Coordinates of C-alpha atoms (C1' of nucleotides) in Angstrom, one line a residue:
Chain C
X1 CA -20.1 24.2 23.9
X2 CA -20.1 25.1 20.2
X3 CA -16.8 23.8 19.0
X4 CA -16.9 22.4 15.5
X5 CA -16.4 18.9 17.0
X6 CA -19.5 18.9 19.1
X7 CA -21.7 19.6 16.2
X8 CA -24.4 17.7 17.9
X9 CA -24.7 20.4 20.5
X10 CA -26.6 23.2 18.8
X11 CA -29.7 25.2 19.4
X12 CA -32.4 22.7 18.9
X13 CA -32.0 23.2 15.2
X14 CA -35.0 23.0 12.9
X15 CA -38.0 21.2 14.2
X16 CA -38.3 17.5 13.5
X17 CA -41.9 16.4 13.5
X18 CA -43.2 14.3 16.3
X19 CA -40.6 15.5 18.7
X20 CA -41.8 15.5 22.3
X21 CA -42.1 18.9 23.8
X22 CA -39.4 19.7 26.2
X23 CA -41.6 19.8 29.3
X24 CA -42.5 18.1 32.6
X25 CA -39.2 16.9 33.9
X26 CA -40.7 14.1 35.9
X27 CA -37.2 12.9 36.8
X28 CA -36.3 9.3 37.5
X29 CA -39.2 7.4 36.2
X30 CA -39.1 3.7 36.3
X31 CA -39.7 1.2 33.6
X32 CA -41.0 -2.4 33.9
X33 CA -39.3 -5.3 32.3
X34 CA -42.3 -5.9 30.2
X35 CA -42.0 -2.5 28.6
X36 CA -38.4 -3.1 27.8
X37 CA -39.4 -6.3 26.1
X38 CA -42.1 -4.5 24.2
X39 CA -39.7 -1.8 23.1
X40 CA -37.1 -4.3 21.9
X41 CA -39.8 -6.4 20.3
X42 CA -38.3 -9.4 21.9
X43 CA -40.3 -12.4 21.0
X44 CA -38.9 -14.9 23.5
X45 CA -39.7 -15.5 27.0
X46 CA -38.2 -13.4 29.7
X47 CA -38.9 -14.9 33.1
X48 CA -36.8 -12.8 35.4
X49 CA -35.3 -15.0 38.0
X50 CA -35.9 -12.3 40.5
X51 CA -39.2 -10.6 41.1
X52 CA -39.7 -8.3 38.2
X53 CA -37.0 -5.7 38.3
X54 CA -37.6 -2.2 37.2
X55 CA -35.2 0.0 35.2
X56 CA -34.3 3.6 35.5
X57 CA -35.2 6.0 32.7
X58 CA -33.0 8.9 31.7
X59 CA -34.0 12.0 29.8
X60 CA -31.6 13.6 27.4
X61 CA -31.9 17.0 25.8
X62 CA -31.2 17.3 22.1
X63 CA -27.4 17.7 21.5
X64 CA -26.4 16.1 24.8
X65 CA -24.1 13.1 25.0
X66 CA -25.3 9.8 26.6
X67 CA -21.8 8.4 26.9
X68 CA -18.4 9.1 25.5
X69 CA -15.6 7.3 23.8
X70 CA -13.4 5.6 26.3
X71 CA -15.8 6.0 29.2
X72 CA -16.2 3.1 31.5
X73 CA -19.0 0.8 30.6
X74 CA -21.9 1.5 32.8
X75 CA -24.6 -0.5 31.1
X76 CA -26.7 -0.9 28.0
X77 CA -29.4 1.6 27.0
X78 CA -32.7 1.0 25.2
X79 CA -34.2 3.9 23.4
X80 CA -37.7 4.7 24.5
X81 CA -38.3 7.9 22.5
X82 CA -36.3 10.3 20.3
X83 CA -33.4 9.8 17.9
X84 CA -29.7 9.5 18.6
X85 CA -26.5 9.2 16.6
X86 CA -23.5 7.1 17.6
X87 CA -20.2 8.4 16.3
X88 CA -16.5 7.5 16.4
X89 CA -14.2 10.5 16.4
X90 CA -10.9 9.8 14.7
X91 CA -7.6 11.2 15.8
X92 CA -7.7 13.6 12.9
X93 CA -11.0 15.0 14.1
X94 CA -13.2 13.5 11.5
X95 CA -16.5 12.1 12.7
X96 CA -17.7 8.7 11.5
X97 CA -21.4 8.0 12.2
X98 CA -21.9 4.4 13.2
X99 CA -25.7 4.4 13.5
X100 CA -28.8 6.4 14.0
X101 CA -30.9 4.9 16.8
X102 CA -34.7 5.1 17.3
X103 CA -37.2 3.6 19.6
X104 CA -36.4 0.1 20.7
X105 CA -32.7 0.3 19.6
X106 CA -29.9 -0.8 21.8
X107 CA -27.0 1.4 22.7
X108 CA -23.6 0.5 24.1
X109 CA -23.5 -3.1 22.9
X110 CA -19.8 -3.1 22.3
X111 CA -19.1 -2.2 25.9
X112 CA -20.1 -5.6 27.4
X113 CA -16.9 -7.0 26.0
X114 CA -14.6 -4.1 26.3
X115 CA -15.7 -2.7 29.7
X116 CA -15.5 0.7 27.9
X117 CA -17.7 2.4 25.4
X118 CA -15.9 2.7 22.0
X119 CA -18.0 5.5 20.6
X120 CA -20.0 8.5 21.7
X121 CA -23.7 8.8 21.5
X122 CA -25.5 12.1 21.0
X123 CA -29.2 12.9 21.2
X124 CA -30.4 14.3 17.9
X125 CA -33.8 15.2 19.5
X126 CA -34.9 15.2 23.1
X127 CA -34.8 11.5 24.1
X128 CA -35.7 9.1 26.8
X129 CA -33.5 6.0 27.3
X130 CA -33.8 3.1 29.7
X131 CA -30.7 1.9 31.4
X132 CA -29.8 -1.8 31.9
X133 CA -27.1 -1.5 34.5
X134 CA -23.9 -3.4 33.8
X135 CA -23.4 -4.3 37.4
X136 CA -26.6 -6.3 37.5
X137 CA -25.8 -8.5 34.5
X138 CA -22.2 -8.4 33.6
X139 CA -20.1 -8.1 36.7
X140 CA -18.3 -11.3 37.6
X141 CA -19.6 -13.4 40.4
X142 CA -23.2 -12.7 39.8
X143 CA -25.7 -15.5 39.7
X144 CA -26.0 -17.1 36.3
X145 CA -22.6 -16.4 34.9
X146 CA -22.7 -19.5 32.7
X147 CA -22.0 -20.1 29.1
X148 CA -24.7 -17.7 28.1
X149 CA -22.8 -14.9 29.6
X150 CA -19.7 -15.9 27.7
X151 CA -21.6 -16.0 24.5
X152 CA -23.1 -12.6 25.2
X153 CA -19.6 -11.3 25.7
X154 CA -18.4 -12.9 22.5
X155 CA -21.2 -11.5 20.5
X156 CA -20.5 -8.1 22.0
X157 CA -17.0 -8.4 20.8
X158 CA -18.3 -9.0 17.3
X159 CA -20.1 -5.7 17.5
X160 CA -16.8 -4.0 18.2
X161 CA -15.1 -5.9 15.4
X162 CA -17.6 -4.9 12.8
X163 CA -17.4 -1.4 14.0
X164 CA -13.7 -1.4 13.5
X165 CA -14.0 -2.9 10.0
X166 CA -16.6 -0.3 9.2
X167 CA -14.3 2.4 10.3
X168 CA -11.5 1.3 8.1
X169 CA -13.6 1.9 5.0
X170 CA -14.3 5.4 6.1
X171 CA -10.8 6.5 5.2
X172 CA -11.0 8.7 2.1
X173 CA -8.0 7.4 0.2
X174 CA -7.7 3.8 -0.9
X175 CA -4.0 3.6 0.2
X176 CA -5.0 4.6 3.7
X177 CA -7.6 1.8 3.7
X178 CA -5.1 -0.7 2.6
X179 CA -2.6 0.5 5.2
X180 CA -5.2 0.2 8.0
X181 CA -6.2 -3.2 6.7
X182 CA -2.5 -4.3 7.0
X183 CA -2.3 -2.9 10.5
X184 CA -5.4 -4.8 11.4
X185 CA -4.0 -8.0 10.0
X186 CA -0.7 -7.3 11.8
X187 CA -2.4 -6.9 15.1
X188 CA -4.5 -10.0 14.7
X189 CA -1.4 -12.0 13.9
X190 CA 0.4 -10.5 16.9
X191 CA -2.5 -11.4 19.2
X192 CA -2.1 -15.0 18.1
X193 CA 1.6 -15.0 18.8
X194 CA 2.8 -14.8 15.2
X195 CA 5.0 -12.2 13.7
X196 CA 3.3 -8.8 13.3
X197 CA 5.7 -7.7 10.6
X198 CA 5.8 -10.7 8.4
X199 CA 2.9 -12.9 7.5
X200 CA 0.9 -14.3 4.6
X201 CA -2.4 -13.0 3.5
X202 CA -4.9 -15.8 3.0
X203 CA -7.2 -13.9 0.8
X204 CA -7.1 -12.6 -2.8
X205 CA -6.8 -9.0 -3.8
X206 CA -10.4 -9.2 -4.9
X207 CA -11.4 -10.3 -1.4
X208 CA -9.4 -7.4 0.2
X209 CA -11.1 -5.1 -2.3
X210 CA -14.5 -6.4 -1.4
X211 CA -13.7 -5.8 2.2
X212 CA -12.4 -2.3 1.7
X213 CA -14.9 -1.2 -0.9
X214 CA -12.4 -0.7 -3.7
X215 CA -11.5 -2.7 -6.8
X216 CA -8.8 -5.3 -6.8
X217 CA -6.7 -3.1 -9.1
X218 CA -6.8 -0.3 -6.6
X219 CA -5.7 -2.7 -3.8
X220 CA -2.8 -3.8 -6.0
X221 CA -1.8 -0.2 -6.8
X222 CA -2.0 0.7 -3.1
X223 CA 0.3 -2.1 -2.1
X224 CA 2.7 -1.1 -4.8
X225 CA 2.6 2.5 -3.6
X226 CA 3.3 1.5 0.0
X227 CA 6.2 -0.6 -1.3
X228 CA 7.5 2.5 -3.2
X229 CA 7.5 4.3 0.1
X230 CA 9.6 1.5 1.6
X231 CA 7.0 0.9 4.2
X232 CA 6.2 -2.7 3.2
X233 CA 7.5 -5.4 1.0
X234 CA 5.1 -7.4 -1.1
X235 CA 5.8 -10.8 -2.7
X236 CA 2.5 -12.1 -3.9
X237 CA 0.7 -12.9 -0.6
X238 CA 3.7 -12.6 1.6
X239 CA 3.8 -9.3 3.3
X240 CA 6.7 -7.8 5.2
X241 CA 6.1 -4.7 7.1
X242 CA 9.3 -2.6 7.4
X243 CA 7.8 0.0 9.6
X244 CA 4.7 -0.7 11.5
X245 CA 4.8 2.8 12.9
X246 CA 4.9 4.3 9.5
X247 CA 2.0 2.1 8.4
X248 CA 0.0 3.2 11.4
X249 CA 0.8 6.9 10.8
X250 CA 0.1 6.7 7.1
X251 CA -2.7 9.0 6.2
X252 CA -1.9 9.6 2.5
Chain O
X1 CA -18.3 -25.3 -8.4
X2 CA -16.3 -22.6 -10.2
X3 CA -18.9 -19.9 -10.9
X4 CA -17.5 -16.4 -10.6
X5 CA -19.7 -16.0 -7.5
X6 CA -18.1 -18.8 -5.5
X7 CA -14.7 -17.3 -5.9
X8 CA -13.8 -18.8 -2.6
X9 CA -13.9 -22.2 -4.1
X10 CA -10.6 -22.5 -5.9
X11 CA -7.7 -24.8 -6.0
X12 CA -6.1 -24.2 -2.7
X13 CA -4.5 -21.2 -4.3
X14 CA -1.0 -20.3 -3.4
X15 CA 0.4 -21.5 -0.2
X16 CA -0.3 -19.5 2.9
X17 CA 2.3 -20.1 5.5
X18 CA 1.4 -22.0 8.6
X19 CA -1.5 -23.7 7.0
X20 CA -2.2 -27.1 8.5
X21 CA -1.6 -30.0 6.1
X22 CA -4.8 -31.5 4.8
X23 CA -4.4 -34.9 6.4
X24 CA -5.7 -37.2 9.1
X25 CA -9.5 -36.8 9.0
X26 CA -10.1 -37.8 12.6
X27 CA -13.7 -36.8 12.2
X28 CA -15.9 -35.6 15.1
X29 CA -13.4 -34.5 17.6
X30 CA -14.8 -33.0 20.8
X31 CA -13.7 -29.9 22.5
X32 CA -14.0 -28.9 26.1
X33 CA -15.6 -25.8 27.5
X34 CA -12.2 -24.7 28.8
X35 CA -10.7 -24.8 25.3
X36 CA -13.5 -22.7 24.0
X37 CA -12.8 -20.2 26.7
X38 CA -9.1 -20.2 25.9
X39 CA -9.8 -19.7 22.2
X40 CA -12.2 -16.8 22.8
X41 CA -9.8 -15.3 25.4
X42 CA -12.8 -14.9 27.7
X43 CA -11.6 -13.5 30.9
X44 CA -14.7 -14.0 33.0
X45 CA -15.9 -17.1 34.9
X46 CA -17.7 -19.8 33.1
X47 CA -19.2 -22.2 35.5
X48 CA -21.4 -24.3 33.4
X49 CA -24.5 -25.1 35.2
X50 CA -24.4 -28.6 33.8
X51 CA -21.4 -31.0 34.2
X52 CA -18.9 -29.6 31.7
X53 CA -20.3 -29.9 28.3
X54 CA -18.2 -30.7 25.2
X55 CA -18.6 -29.3 21.8
X56 CA -18.4 -30.8 18.4
X57 CA -15.6 -29.8 16.1
X58 CA -16.1 -29.5 12.3
X59 CA -13.4 -29.6 9.7
X60 CA -13.7 -27.5 6.6
X61 CA -11.6 -27.7 3.4
X62 CA -10.4 -24.5 1.8
X63 CA -13.1 -23.1 -0.3
X64 CA -16.0 -24.8 1.3
X65 CA -18.9 -23.0 2.9
X66 CA -19.7 -23.2 6.6
X67 CA -23.2 -21.8 6.3
X68 CA -25.1 -19.8 3.7
X69 CA -27.2 -16.7 3.5
X70 CA -30.8 -17.4 4.6
X71 CA -29.9 -20.8 6.0
X72 CA -31.7 -21.6 9.3
X73 CA -29.6 -20.6 12.3
X74 CA -28.0 -23.7 13.7
X75 CA -25.6 -22.3 16.2
X76 CA -22.5 -20.2 16.7
X77 CA -19.0 -21.2 15.6
X78 CA -15.7 -20.5 17.2
X79 CA -12.7 -20.7 14.9
X80 CA -10.1 -23.2 16.2
X81 CA -7.7 -23.0 13.2
X82 CA -7.5 -21.6 9.8
X83 CA -8.9 -18.4 8.2
X84 CA -12.4 -17.7 6.8
X85 CA -14.2 -14.9 5.1
X86 CA -17.8 -13.9 5.6
X87 CA -19.5 -12.3 2.7
X88 CA -22.9 -10.9 1.8
X89 CA -23.9 -11.4 -1.8
X90 CA -26.1 -8.7 -3.2
X91 CA -28.8 -9.2 -5.8
X92 CA -26.6 -7.8 -8.5
X93 CA -24.1 -10.5 -7.7
X94 CA -21.5 -8.3 -6.1
X95 CA -19.8 -9.7 -3.1
X96 CA -19.2 -7.7 0.0
X97 CA -16.7 -9.1 2.5
X98 CA -17.9 -8.5 6.1
X99 CA -15.0 -9.9 7.9
X100 CA -11.9 -12.2 7.8
X101 CA -11.9 -14.5 10.8
X102 CA -9.1 -16.2 12.5
X103 CA -8.5 -18.3 15.6
X104 CA -10.8 -17.4 18.4
X105 CA -13.3 -15.5 16.3
X106 CA -17.0 -16.0 16.5
X107 CA -19.1 -16.8 13.5
X108 CA -22.8 -16.5 13.0
X109 CA -23.5 -13.9 15.7
X110 CA -26.3 -12.2 13.8
X111 CA -28.2 -15.5 13.7
X112 CA -29.2 -15.5 17.4
X113 CA -31.6 -12.7 16.8
X114 CA -32.8 -13.6 13.3
X115 CA -32.9 -17.3 13.5
X116 CA -31.2 -17.3 10.1
X117 CA -27.7 -16.5 8.9
X118 CA -27.5 -13.3 7.0
X119 CA -24.3 -14.0 5.3
X120 CA -22.2 -16.8 3.9
X121 CA -18.9 -18.0 5.4
X122 CA -16.2 -19.6 3.3
X123 CA -13.0 -21.2 4.4
X124 CA -10.0 -19.5 2.9
X125 CA -7.7 -22.2 4.2
X126 CA -8.4 -25.6 5.7
X127 CA -10.2 -24.9 9.0
X128 CA -11.4 -26.3 12.2
X129 CA -14.4 -24.7 13.9
X130 CA -16.2 -25.5 17.1
X131 CA -20.0 -25.5 17.1
X132 CA -22.1 -24.0 19.9
X133 CA -25.4 -25.5 19.0
X134 CA -28.4 -23.1 19.0
X135 CA -30.8 -25.6 20.5
X136 CA -28.8 -25.7 23.7
X137 CA -28.7 -22.0 24.3
X138 CA -31.3 -20.1 22.3
X139 CA -34.3 -22.3 22.0
X140 CA -37.3 -21.1 24.0
X141 CA -38.2 -22.9 27.2
X142 CA -34.6 -23.9 28.1
X143 CA -33.5 -23.3 31.6
X144 CA -32.1 -19.9 32.2
X145 CA -34.1 -17.9 29.6
X146 CA -33.9 -14.8 31.7
X147 CA -33.0 -11.2 31.0
X148 CA -29.5 -12.2 30.0
X149 CA -30.9 -14.1 27.0
X150 CA -32.9 -11.2 26.0
X151 CA -29.8 -9.0 26.2
X152 CA -27.9 -11.5 24.2
X153 CA -30.6 -11.4 21.6
X154 CA -30.6 -7.7 21.5
X155 CA -26.8 -7.5 21.1
X156 CA -27.1 -10.0 18.3
X157 CA -29.6 -7.7 16.6
X158 CA -27.0 -5.0 16.8
X159 CA -24.5 -7.1 14.9
X160 CA -27.1 -7.4 12.1
X161 CA -27.8 -3.8 12.2
X162 CA -24.2 -2.8 11.8
X163 CA -23.8 -5.3 9.0
X164 CA -26.7 -3.7 7.1
X165 CA -25.2 -0.2 7.7
X166 CA -21.9 -1.5 6.5
X167 CA -23.4 -2.9 3.4
X168 CA -25.1 0.4 2.5
X169 CA -21.7 2.1 2.1
X170 CA -20.5 -0.6 -0.3
X171 CA -22.6 0.8 -3.1
X172 CA -20.3 2.3 -5.6
X173 CA -22.3 5.5 -6.4
X174 CA -23.3 8.0 -3.8
X175 CA -26.8 8.3 -5.1
X176 CA -27.3 4.6 -4.5
X177 CA -26.0 5.0 -1.0
X178 CA -28.4 7.8 -0.3
X179 CA -31.3 5.9 -1.8
X180 CA -30.5 2.9 0.4
X181 CA -30.3 5.2 3.4
X182 CA -33.7 6.6 2.7
X183 CA -35.1 3.0 2.3
X184 CA -33.6 2.1 5.6
X185 CA -35.1 5.2 7.3
X186 CA -38.4 4.4 5.6
X187 CA -38.5 0.9 6.9
X188 CA -37.5 1.9 10.4
X189 CA -40.3 4.5 10.5
X190 CA -42.8 1.9 9.2
X191 CA -41.7 -0.6 11.9
X192 CA -42.7 2.0 14.5
X193 CA -46.1 2.6 12.9
X194 CA -45.3 5.9 11.2
X195 CA -45.6 6.7 7.5
X196 CA -42.9 5.0 5.4
X197 CA -43.3 7.6 2.6
X198 CA -43.3 10.8 4.5
X199 CA -41.1 11.6 7.5
X200 CA -38.6 14.1 8.8
X201 CA -34.9 13.3 9.0
X202 CA -33.6 14.2 12.4
X203 CA -30.0 14.5 11.3
X204 CA -28.0 17.0 9.2
X205 CA -26.6 16.4 5.8
X206 CA -23.3 16.2 7.4
X207 CA -24.4 13.4 9.7
X208 CA -25.8 11.5 6.7
X209 CA -22.6 12.0 4.9
X210 CA -20.5 10.8 7.8
X211 CA -22.8 7.7 7.9
X212 CA -22.5 7.0 4.2
X213 CA -18.8 8.0 3.8
X214 CA -19.4 10.9 1.5
X215 CA -19.3 14.6 1.9
X216 CA -22.4 16.6 2.8
X217 CA -22.4 18.3 -0.6
X218 CA -22.6 14.9 -2.3
X219 CA -25.6 14.0 -0.1
X220 CA -27.3 17.2 -1.1
X221 CA -26.6 16.6 -4.7
X222 CA -27.8 13.0 -4.5
X223 CA -31.1 14.1 -2.9
X224 CA -31.5 16.7 -5.6
X225 CA -30.8 14.0 -8.3
X226 CA -33.4 11.7 -6.8
X227 CA -35.8 14.6 -6.8
X228 CA -35.1 15.3 -10.5
X229 CA -36.1 11.7 -11.1
X230 CA -39.4 12.3 -9.4
X231 CA -38.6 9.6 -6.9
X232 CA -38.6 11.8 -3.8
X233 CA -39.6 15.3 -2.7
X234 CA -37.2 17.1 -0.4
X235 CA -38.1 20.2 1.7
X236 CA -35.2 20.7 4.0
X237 CA -35.5 17.7 6.4
X238 CA -38.9 16.7 5.3
X239 CA -38.8 13.8 3.0
X240 CA -41.6 12.5 0.8
X241 CA -41.0 9.3 -1.1
X242 CA -43.1 9.2 -4.2
X243 CA -42.1 5.7 -5.2
X244 CA -40.6 3.4 -2.6
X245 CA -40.3 0.7 -5.2
X246 CA -38.3 3.0 -7.5
X247 CA -36.1 3.9 -4.5
X248 CA -35.5 0.3 -3.7
X249 CA -34.7 -0.6 -7.3
X250 CA -32.5 2.4 -7.8
X251 CA -29.0 1.3 -8.7
X252 CA -27.8 4.4 -10.5
Chain V
dC1 C1' 3.3 -27.9 -21.5
dG2 C1' -1.0 -25.6 -21.4
dG3 C1' -4.9 -23.5 -18.9
dA4 C1' -6.9 -20.7 -15.5
dG5 C1' -7.0 -17.7 -12.0
dA6 C1' -4.0 -14.2 -9.6
dA7 C1' -1.6 -10.1 -9.8
dT8 C1' 0.5 -6.0 -11.8
dT9 C1' 0.5 -2.0 -14.6
dG10 C1' -1.2 1.4 -18.0
dA11 C1' -4.6 4.7 -20.4
dT12 C1' -8.9 6.7 -20.2
dA13 C1' -13.5 7.9 -18.3
dT14 C1' -16.2 9.0 -14.6
dG15 C1' -17.6 10.3 -10.2
dT16 C1' -16.5 12.5 -5.8
dC17 C1' -13.9 15.9 -3.1
dT18 C1' -12.6 20.5 -2.6
dC19 C1' -13.2 25.3 -2.6
dA20 C1' -16.4 28.8 -3.1
dA21 C1' -20.6 31.5 -3.4
dC22 C1' -25.1 32.1 -2.0
dA23 C1' -30.0 31.3 -0.1
dC24 C1' -32.6 29.6 3.7
dT25 C1' -33.9 28.8 8.7
dT26 C1' -33.8 29.9 13.4
dG27 C1' -32.8 32.3 17.5
dT28 C1' -30.8 36.5 19.5
dG29 C1' -30.4 41.2 20.6
dG30 C1' -31.0 45.9 19.5
Chain M
dC1 C1' -40.1 44.2 14.6
dC2 C1' -36.1 44.0 12.1
dA3 C1' -31.3 43.1 11.4
dC4 C1' -27.9 40.1 12.4
dA5 C1' -25.3 35.9 13.4
dA6 C1' -24.5 31.2 12.9
dG7 C1' -25.4 27.0 11.3
dT8 C1' -27.9 24.5 7.4
dG9 C1' -28.5 23.5 2.7
dT10 C1' -27.9 24.1 -2.3
dT11 C1' -25.3 24.6 -6.4
dG12 C1' -21.2 25.4 -9.5
dA13 C1' -16.3 24.8 -11.4
dG14 C1' -12.1 22.5 -11.3
dA15 C1' -8.8 19.2 -9.2
dC16 C1' -8.1 14.7 -8.1
dA17 C1' -8.8 9.8 -7.2
dT18 C1' -10.8 5.6 -8.3
dA19 C1' -13.3 2.6 -11.7
dT20 C1' -13.1 0.6 -15.9
dC21 C1' -11.1 -1.7 -19.8
dA22 C1' -7.1 -3.8 -21.5
dA23 C1' -2.6 -6.1 -21.9
dT24 C1' 0.9 -8.7 -19.8
dT25 C1' 3.3 -11.6 -16.5
dC26 C1' 3.3 -14.9 -12.8
dT27 C1' 1.9 -19.0 -10.2
dC28 C1' 0.1 -23.2 -9.6
dC29 C1' -2.1 -27.4 -11.1
dG30 C1' -3.6 -30.8 -14.2

DNA sequence: CGGAGAATTGATATGTCTCAACACTTGTGG
DNA sequence: CCACAAGTGTTGAGACATATCAATTCTCCG
């Protein structure tokens, strides 16, 4: 309960102002569609096809987890009150905070596409969230599975993509960032049916640097360093990966 | 055409392998819904309510821009061939690359919510993209503007949020990152009707550090530095911003 | 061939990480 | 009530990595 990893679980540490007192359980409240709209500040129409549905609320004590990495996607959540943090825990044990969420924020957006949550969300204070169940909106065969649902799915995938990109830049050392960038490129090429170990980069060193938050000289040096280690071969923009495993395992 | 800023516009620099030759204009091809599905690798159903629509294709020469920052949202794009980069240009002129896009990737996802593109997309090689027009799916009053559309909108907002968070960490100096973080928090509090100049942080220095990709000590030092400059006042987790303008303008 | 951007490499400056010590806050148990 | 424990937060000194400035080579194109 108090492992260094679950640093979110602590005695309700300090006292953030405006935190709702931890009282009156009042379990299983229901929330109307119009309140969800109000919370999201959604400006458009929202004429539910069905007779106005209601959504289940869920209370969460400070430090508790709403969902975990790898857990099956169960739906989206809208924050009604409180503050939460969403983190990705890397294999080495380092935590990367993706976002801090407040009233009206959406949680779990990357799950629509992946059918699993890619990150873990902790309550920083006592919270109330509203659940938009996956089954009702994203299971196949439901009414209205048109192009809009596909677009929704695709946008959700973008959320995950940006999250991955974001995570790459959280590596401390520049060589690790470049290594991860190459792995990412390799996987994307593989997904399109091209060679994962030999491909051409279409962007300049400057672009790579602007993507990884380092200077172009540092990118160049990192590529040279990985070459020295016999992990890759670089000829201008042509990249040959000698050991994809070594590249994946590379952590400095 | 060759300002340092538009570094994407260059003579078709080097020769990436597998780049389609720049030939046969064949303007205004049309693409079927099923090809869009195939490109996206969308696994779900997609029974268009209408009789299978077709989508316009758009060719883009290497170096050209698909859409610009601040431009009105005109629709989403799916990459059919080629590679593109999406960048955000900061006021100081520095470019931050958000993503490199390949076949099957979605472009413009943050626009659904904002009605404007928040970034600029350049072709790195000659490209073909497919346009999913905004009017057909995201204008108010169209058929099927139910909860799904609201969810789509909310997920799109998440894309923008993550992009902003991503951008914060691209500031070189840690003090600037912390300053931007405080501005972000301030604006979020303001949006909820709370004071933008005095609020309590609900997260630890460690969490802030994990969000900004710096150590907790560096966060602490940065807060102290901003205090020395009389820009903020820090008392544990209580933050008082003396000059929000100074905080916004702070660039080291 | 000459020009311009791309890329590599080196030397130095600067900023952050790391390790460490210490003060503060909060909750617990004597 | 006080001491104590544990996590939080601040500050300092030194090691280390990246940014910066600069020089050079390479590639491609006019």
